[in-house]
Amino acid sequence: MNIIVCIKQVPDTTEVRIDPVTKNLVRDGVKSIVNPFDMYAIEEGVRLREKHGGKVTVITMGPPQAEAVLREAISLGCDDAVLISDRAFAGSDTLATCYTLSKAIEKIKDYDLVICGKQAIDGDTAQVGPGVASTLDIPQITYVRKIEEIKDNNITAERATEEGYEVVQTKMPCLITVVKEINTPRLPSLKGKMKAKSAVITVWKAADINADESRLGLKGSPTEVWKIFTPPPRPKGRIFEGDPQESVNQLVELLKDLNH
Amino acid sequence: MIDYLLTEEQLMIRDLCRQITDEKIRPIAAELDKTEKFPWDVMKVMAQSDLFGVYIEEKYGGMGGGILELCIATEEFSKGCAGIALCYSASALGTYPIILYGTEEQKKKYLPPLARGEKLAAFGLTEPAAGSDASALQTTAEKKGDHYILNGVKHFITNGGDAETYTVIAMTDKSKGARGASLFVVEKGTPGFSFGKKEDKLGIRASSTRELIFDNCKIPKENLLGKEGLGFIAAMRTFDTSRPGIGAQALGIAQGALDHALKYAKQRKQFGQSISSFQGIQWMLADMATQVEAARALVYASAREVDAGKKDVATHSAMAKMYASDVAMKVTTDAVQIFGGYGYMKEYPAEKYMRDAKITQIYEGTNQIQRNIIAMGLIKETAR
Ligand SMILES: Cc1cc2nc3c(=O)[nH]c(=O)nc-3n(C[C@H](O)[C@H](O)[C@H](O)COP(=O)(O)OP(=O)(O)OC[C@H]3O[C@@H](n4cnc5c(N)ncnc54)[C@H](O)[C@@H]3O)c2cc1C
Ligand SMILES: Cc1cc2nc3c(=O)[nH]c(=O)nc-3n(C[C@H](O)[C@H](O)[C@H](O)COP(=O)(O)OP(=O)(O)OC[C@H]3O[C@@H](n4cnc5c(N)ncnc54)[C@H](O)[C@@H]3O)c2cc1C
């Protein structure tokens, strides 16, 4: 079984500070880490390989220094790593990101399962997993909390919903995004760390993935960001205390005033 | 910390062990100190991370390092919990006799599962009547055809009951005294081999200590390590090799206590300022840090000497064990002092380090015995 795990390098938000003057994130000197949700994707990929055989290829699109997260993934048990990196990718929104990742996955070709994290802790859109699946035109199961069975080219998984969970079955190749209930990621092994240190990381540029240039980077990104802001905190509710009859009357009056 | 010019691989071991200590050991240390539960979960993590094999040759499934690698790992784990660290390092003590005296066949049979951490090992020498005086052993191994029959009791055995592979010293010929002792491998589950109750201890409470009871325990003659009569020498050579490891455990305890004391001294305010601004506290911290660094230098240097295959390492490994453990006792006591009354409370980390430190002055030969070894070494050297 051949598995592709998509991971993203993100700033360690536990270390991110806000510049008191510009109100921007201070990214300088902040450690970069593997997107925490992607640690579960890596672990699940490695576990599936341990159970079913095959290999795990980890990919990321990012600047040259994103190589570090690929090495970490190798220390955790992934077999191969590909860095998708080119100036042409700069300014990609989620659409362009999905397109680029899909082209890379098409180039890898021989795969049964693509695993993504639920969302990235910086971009936070949770669009990339589903976007890659639809670009590749393969089935997807999002928010997977447990893989029940993989058999005869079918995968059965539990997907977490707000009320509980759904059991979904689909054909492979397919893409899943995982939530943190799915497993407990392991720590690296010494052999893994050594392998990671000496591993040769393949780098693919735009030309290597046979991509349509107009769909890459800024050119391929229709999204326009109008404004970035922190939503104001929800105002505190009011609690009516004391005599129930009296409280209800007060509440009704208040609602009337609010024109409800 | 002084730069000991560790190799890249050794630094990798240190980083990985530090991560395991921070993420997996520190959060449960106080709890296991209370419950005395054996830390199987942490053992699994260490195993999965290849750490049980750091000192074992690659052809037997290890990582090809030596005692220095074992020391680096033990030191890091001990900073978080010396009891959990001991479950790990005592397995190495039980494994060393096989490395030192096993035939190719015996090594192939026993080492790979120990290197992978699938099994733990233990070393059984001490008996109720034979502590410092290891020549007073009562446990016997009688040869009958192609078997040995073991009878007797070992006590205070670390990992006893939890380990699968035991290296045990027993008398094959009592009339020969120390020269009549031999070394055997006994596997858990062998009929006639059972365990006594778990000891209730002052410190290192996550580590298990039990009696090994041999009642007509029949083992194949292939389980003899080395030759008959070599047992006592084998035990001494095992200790010469492994003692820097106890030094490393003591070192980790001392460093762990110092780290807590320093942090606390900066936070705690009295007389309107942090207590770290008082010279009395500063001098204590300065002494503690210097002693810890001196212990580390000695432990690493003696470990390197062992790894280099030097012949007469007994004196230096005794020095490393003795000095580092005395430092651990002193530094942990001072750490409690810096914490003041809070240091005496179990809610704070300091007192556990002090309780854990004490054992390092006692086992693998008490520090009185270490001083005997060092003095004998000096006298022998000057007699030449
Ligand atoms: C107009 C615009 C311009 C942008 N320009 C840039 C830019 O120049 N540089 C930049 O870094 N970002 C840029 N971004 C942000 C970037 O588009 C998103 O970070 C990216 O699309 C991923 O979205 P997300 O972070 O919400 O990930 P999510 O959709 O929340 O991530 C879900 C999962 O998808 C996978 N995944 C996400 N991103 C990657 C990746 N890069 N490689 C592999 N797997 C991945 C992971 O498995 C992850 O867990 C821009 C965004 C916009 C709107
Ligand atoms: C928690 C724990 C774990 C242990 N784990 C193991 C293990 O895994 N395997 C194993 O084989 N053993 C183990 N031991 C045993 C340990 O090595 C012995 O307890 C130790 O060697 C001391 O022996 P003893 O307890 O009989 O003390 P004794 O030998 O009775 O010593 C009592 C006191 O007399 C002093 N003394 C004795 N002889 C002399 C002398 N010649 N000169 C000066 N002073 C002397 C000692 O230093 C000590 O202070 C363990 C012990 C403990 C407590």
CSV table of C-alpha atoms in Angstrom, one decimal, chain A:
chain,number,residue,atom,x,y,z
A,1,MET,CA,0.0,0.0,0.0
A,2,ASN,CA,1.5,3.3,-1.1
A,3,ILE,CA,0.7,6.3,1.0
A,4,ILE,CA,1.3,10.0,0.5
A,5,VAL,CA,1.2,12.3,3.5
A,6,CYS,CA,0.9,16.1,2.9
A,7,ILE,CA,2.5,18.2,5.6
A,8,LYS,CA,2.9,21.9,6.1
A,9,GLN,CA,5.6,23.8,7.9
A,10,VAL,CA,4.0,26.4,10.3
A,11,PRO,CA,5.3,28.8,13.0
A,12,ASP,CA,5.1,27.4,16.5
A,13,THR,CA,2.1,29.4,17.7
A,14,THR,CA,3.1,28.7,21.3
A,15,GLU,CA,6.0,31.0,20.6
A,16,VAL,CA,4.4,33.6,18.3
A,17,ARG,CA,4.2,37.1,19.7
A,18,ILE,CA,2.2,40.0,18.5
A,19,ASP,CA,4.2,43.2,17.8
A,20,PRO,CA,2.6,45.7,20.1
A,21,VAL,CA,3.0,48.5,17.6
A,22,THR,CA,2.2,47.0,14.2
A,23,LYS,CA,-0.1,44.4,15.6
A,24,ASN,CA,1.4,41.9,13.2
A,25,LEU,CA,2.7,38.4,14.1
A,26,VAL,CA,6.4,38.5,14.9
A,27,ARG,CA,7.7,35.6,12.8
A,28,ASP,CA,11.4,36.5,13.2
A,29,GLY,CA,13.2,34.0,15.3
A,30,VAL,CA,10.1,31.9,15.8
A,31,LYS,CA,10.7,28.2,15.5
A,32,SER,CA,9.0,26.4,12.6
A,33,ILE,CA,7.3,23.1,13.3
A,34,VAL,CA,5.3,20.4,11.5
A,35,ASN,CA,1.7,21.5,11.6
A,36,PRO,CA,0.5,19.7,14.7
A,37,PHE,CA,-2.4,18.0,12.9
A,38,ASP,CA,0.0,16.6,10.3
A,39,MET,CA,1.8,14.7,13.0
A,40,TYR,CA,-1.3,12.5,13.2
A,41,ALA,CA,-1.3,12.2,9.5
A,42,ILE,CA,2.3,11.0,9.5
A,43,GLU,CA,1.7,8.6,12.4
A,44,GLU,CA,-1.3,7.1,10.7
A,45,GLY,CA,0.6,6.7,7.4
A,46,VAL,CA,3.5,4.9,9.2
A,47,ARG,CA,1.1,2.7,11.1
A,48,LEU,CA,-0.7,1.7,7.9
A,49,ARG,CA,2.6,0.8,6.3
A,50,GLU,CA,3.6,-1.2,9.3
A,51,LYS,CA,0.4,-3.1,9.0
A,52,HIS,CA,-0.1,-3.4,5.3
A,53,GLY,CA,3.4,-3.0,3.9
A,54,GLY,CA,4.3,-0.6,1.1
A,55,LYS,CA,5.8,2.8,1.6
A,56,VAL,CA,5.1,6.3,2.9
A,57,THR,CA,6.1,9.4,0.9
A,58,VAL,CA,5.8,12.7,2.6
A,59,ILE,CA,5.4,15.9,0.6
A,60,THR,CA,5.3,19.6,1.4
A,61,MET,CA,5.0,22.7,-0.7
A,62,GLY,CA,7.1,25.5,0.8
A,63,PRO,CA,10.3,27.5,0.8
A,64,PRO,CA,13.7,25.6,0.8
A,65,GLN,CA,13.8,25.7,4.6
A,66,ALA,CA,10.6,23.5,4.7
A,67,GLU,CA,13.0,20.7,4.1
A,68,ALA,CA,13.4,20.5,7.9
A,69,VAL,CA,9.8,19.2,8.4
A,70,LEU,CA,10.4,16.5,5.8
A,71,ARG,CA,13.5,15.3,7.7
A,72,GLU,CA,11.5,15.2,10.9
A,73,ALA,CA,8.8,13.1,9.1
A,74,ILE,CA,11.5,10.7,8.0
A,75,SER,CA,12.8,10.5,11.6
A,76,LEU,CA,9.2,9.4,12.5
A,77,GLY,CA,9.2,6.6,10.0
A,78,CYS,CA,8.3,8.0,6.5
A,79,ASP,CA,10.3,6.4,3.7
A,80,ASP,CA,10.7,9.1,1.1
A,81,ALA,CA,10.3,12.9,1.0
A,82,VAL,CA,9.6,15.4,-1.7
A,83,LEU,CA,9.9,19.2,-1.4
A,84,ILE,CA,7.8,21.1,-3.8
A,85,SER,CA,9.6,24.4,-4.0
A,86,ASP,CA,9.8,27.2,-6.6
A,87,ARG,CA,9.5,30.9,-6.7
A,88,ALA,CA,6.7,30.4,-9.1
A,89,PHE,CA,4.6,29.1,-6.2
A,90,ALA,CA,4.9,32.2,-4.1
A,91,GLY,CA,1.6,33.9,-3.3
A,92,SER,CA,-0.5,30.7,-3.7
A,93,ASP,CA,-3.9,30.8,-2.1
A,94,THR,CA,-5.6,27.5,-1.2
A,95,LEU,CA,-6.8,26.9,-4.8
A,96,ALA,CA,-3.2,27.2,-6.2
A,97,THR,CA,-1.8,25.2,-3.3
A,98,CYS,CA,-4.3,22.4,-4.0
A,99,TYR,CA,-3.5,22.5,-7.7
A,100,THR,CA,0.3,22.4,-7.1
A,101,LEU,CA,0.0,19.5,-4.5
A,102,SER,CA,-2.2,17.6,-6.9
A,103,LYS,CA,0.3,17.9,-9.8
A,104,ALA,CA,3.0,16.6,-7.5
A,105,ILE,CA,0.8,13.7,-6.3
A,106,GLU,CA,0.0,12.9,-10.0
A,107,LYS,CA,3.7,12.7,-10.7
A,108,ILE,CA,4.2,10.2,-7.8
A,109,LYS,CA,1.4,8.4,-9.6
A,110,ASP,CA,1.4,5.1,-7.8
A,111,TYR,CA,-0.6,5.7,-4.6
A,112,ASP,CA,-3.5,4.2,-2.8
A,113,LEU,CA,-4.1,6.8,-0.1
A,114,VAL,CA,-3.4,10.5,0.5
A,115,ILE,CA,-3.5,11.7,4.1
A,116,CYS,CA,-3.7,15.3,5.2
A,117,GLY,CA,-4.2,16.9,8.6
A,118,LYS,CA,-7.5,18.4,9.4
A,119,GLN,CA,-6.3,21.9,9.1
A,120,ALA,CA,-3.2,24.1,9.3
A,121,ILE,CA,-2.8,26.0,12.6
A,122,ASP,CA,-1.8,29.2,10.7
A,123,GLY,CA,-3.9,29.3,7.6
A,124,ASP,CA,-6.7,27.4,9.3
A,125,THR,CA,-8.9,27.0,6.3
A,126,ALA,CA,-9.2,23.2,6.3
A,127,GLN,CA,-9.6,23.5,2.5
A,128,VAL,CA,-6.4,21.9,1.2
A,129,GLY,CA,-7.3,18.3,1.9
A,130,PRO,CA,-10.8,18.5,0.2
A,131,GLY,CA,-9.3,20.7,-2.5
A,132,VAL,CA,-6.6,18.3,-3.5
A,133,ALA,CA,-9.1,15.4,-3.6
A,134,SER,CA,-11.4,17.3,-6.0
A,135,THR,CA,-8.5,18.4,-8.2
A,136,LEU,CA,-7.4,14.8,-8.4
A,137,ASP,CA,-11.0,13.7,-8.8
A,138,ILE,CA,-10.7,11.0,-6.1
A,139,PRO,CA,-13.1,10.3,-3.2
A,140,GLN,CA,-12.4,11.9,0.2
A,141,ILE,CA,-13.3,11.3,3.8
A,142,THR,CA,-12.7,14.3,6.0
A,143,TYR,CA,-12.2,14.4,9.8
A,144,VAL,CA,-11.3,10.8,10.1
A,145,ARG,CA,-11.0,9.7,13.7
A,146,LYS,CA,-10.5,6.0,13.0
A,147,ILE,CA,-9.8,3.7,10.1
A,148,GLU,CA,-11.9,0.7,10.6
A,149,GLU,CA,-10.8,-1.5,7.7
A,150,ILE,CA,-8.8,-1.5,4.5
A,151,LYS,CA,-9.7,-4.4,2.3
A,152,ASP,CA,-10.1,-5.2,-1.4
A,153,ASN,CA,-9.3,-1.6,-2.4
A,154,ASN,CA,-11.9,-0.3,0.0
A,155,ILE,CA,-11.4,1.9,3.0
A,156,THR,CA,-13.9,2.1,5.8
A,157,ALA,CA,-13.5,5.0,8.3
A,158,GLU,CA,-15.2,6.8,11.1
A,159,ARG,CA,-15.5,10.5,10.5
A,160,ALA,CA,-16.0,12.8,13.5
A,161,THR,CA,-19.1,15.1,13.3
A,162,GLU,CA,-20.3,17.6,15.9
A,163,GLU,CA,-22.9,15.2,17.1
A,164,GLY,CA,-21.0,11.9,17.0
A,165,TYR,CA,-19.5,10.1,14.1
A,166,GLU,CA,-20.4,8.6,10.7
A,167,VAL,CA,-19.0,5.4,9.2
A,168,VAL,CA,-18.1,5.9,5.6
A,169,GLN,CA,-16.8,3.5,3.0
A,170,THR,CA,-15.2,4.4,-0.3
A,171,LYS,CA,-12.9,3.1,-3.0
A,172,MET,CA,-9.2,3.7,-3.0
A,173,PRO,CA,-7.2,5.6,-4.2
A,174,CYS,CA,-8.8,8.3,-2.0
A,175,LEU,CA,-7.8,11.1,0.3
A,176,ILE,CA,-8.5,11.4,4.0
A,177,THR,CA,-8.0,14.2,6.5
A,178,VAL,CA,-7.4,13.2,10.1
A,179,VAL,CA,-8.3,14.6,13.5
A,180,LYS,CA,-6.2,14.1,16.6
A,181,GLU,CA,-8.4,11.4,18.1
A,182,ILE,CA,-7.1,9.0,15.4
A,183,ASN,CA,-3.8,8.1,17.2
A,184,THR,CA,-1.0,9.1,19.5
A,185,PRO,CA,2.0,10.2,17.4
A,186,ARG,CA,5.2,8.4,18.4
A,187,LEU,CA,8.5,10.1,19.2
A,188,PRO,CA,11.3,9.8,16.7
A,189,SER,CA,13.6,6.8,16.8
A,190,LEU,CA,17.4,7.0,16.8
A,191,LYS,CA,17.6,5.0,13.6
A,192,GLY,CA,15.0,7.4,12.1
A,193,LYS,CA,16.9,10.4,13.2
A,194,MET,CA,20.1,9.1,11.6
A,195,LYS,CA,18.3,8.2,8.4
A,196,ALA,CA,16.7,11.7,8.4
A,197,LYS,CA,20.1,13.3,8.7
A,198,SER,CA,21.6,11.6,5.7
A,199,ALA,CA,18.4,11.4,3.6
A,200,VAL,CA,18.5,13.0,0.2
A,201,ILE,CA,15.4,15.2,-0.2
A,202,THR,CA,14.0,15.3,-3.7
A,203,VAL,CA,13.1,18.8,-4.8
A,204,TRP,CA,10.5,19.4,-7.5
A,205,LYS,CA,10.2,22.8,-9.3
A,206,ALA,CA,7.2,24.0,-11.3
A,207,ALA,CA,8.8,22.4,-14.5
A,208,ASP,CA,9.1,19.0,-12.8
A,209,ILE,CA,5.4,18.6,-12.1
A,210,ASN,CA,4.1,19.4,-15.5
A,211,ALA,CA,2.0,22.2,-14.2
A,212,ASP,CA,0.0,24.9,-16.1
A,213,GLU,CA,1.9,28.1,-15.1
A,214,SER,CA,-1.2,30.2,-15.2
A,215,ARG,CA,-2.6,28.1,-12.3
A,216,LEU,CA,0.5,28.6,-10.1
A,217,GLY,CA,1.3,31.1,-7.4
A,218,LEU,CA,-0.1,34.6,-7.4
A,219,LYS,CA,-1.4,34.2,-11.0
A,220,GLY,CA,-3.4,31.1,-10.1
A,221,SER,CA,-4.8,32.7,-6.9
A,222,PRO,CA,-8.1,34.4,-7.3
A,223,THR,CA,-8.5,35.0,-3.6
A,224,GLU,CA,-8.2,38.5,-2.5
A,225,VAL,CA,-7.7,39.2,1.2
A,226,TRP,CA,-9.7,42.3,2.1
A,227,LYS,CA,-9.1,42.6,5.7
A,228,ILE,CA,-7.5,40.5,8.5
A,229,PHE,CA,-8.9,41.0,11.9
A,230,THR,CA,-9.6,39.3,15.2
A,231,PRO,CA,-13.3,39.1,15.6
A,232,PRO,CA,-14.4,41.0,18.7
A,233,PRO,CA,-15.0,38.7,21.7
A,234,ARG,CA,-18.6,37.8,22.2
A,235,PRO,CA,-20.1,40.1,24.8
A,236,LYS,CA,-21.0,38.6,28.1
A,237,GLY,CA,-24.5,37.3,28.4
A,238,ARG,CA,-26.7,38.7,31.1
A,239,ILE,CA,-28.1,36.5,33.8
A,240,PHE,CA,-31.4,37.2,35.5
A,241,GLU,CA,-31.3,36.1,39.1
A,242,GLY,CA,-33.8,36.1,41.9
A,243,ASP,CA,-37.6,35.4,41.7
A,244,PRO,CA,-38.3,33.4,38.5
A,245,GLN,CA,-41.6,35.3,37.8
A,246,GLU,CA,-39.9,38.6,38.1
A,247,SER,CA,-36.9,37.5,36.0
A,248,VAL,CA,-39.2,36.3,33.2
A,249,ASN,CA,-40.9,39.6,33.1
A,250,GLN,CA,-37.6,41.5,33.0
A,251,LEU,CA,-36.5,39.2,30.1
A,252,VAL,CA,-39.6,39.7,28.1
A,253,GLU,CA,-39.4,43.5,28.5
A,254,LEU,CA,-35.8,43.4,27.4
A,255,LEU,CA,-36.6,41.3,24.3
A,256,LYS,CA,-39.4,43.7,23.4
A,257,ASP,CA,-36.9,46.6,23.6
A,258,LEU,CA,-34.5,44.7,21.4
A,259,ASN,CA,-37.3,44.4,18.8
A,260,HIS,CA,-37.4,40.7,18.8
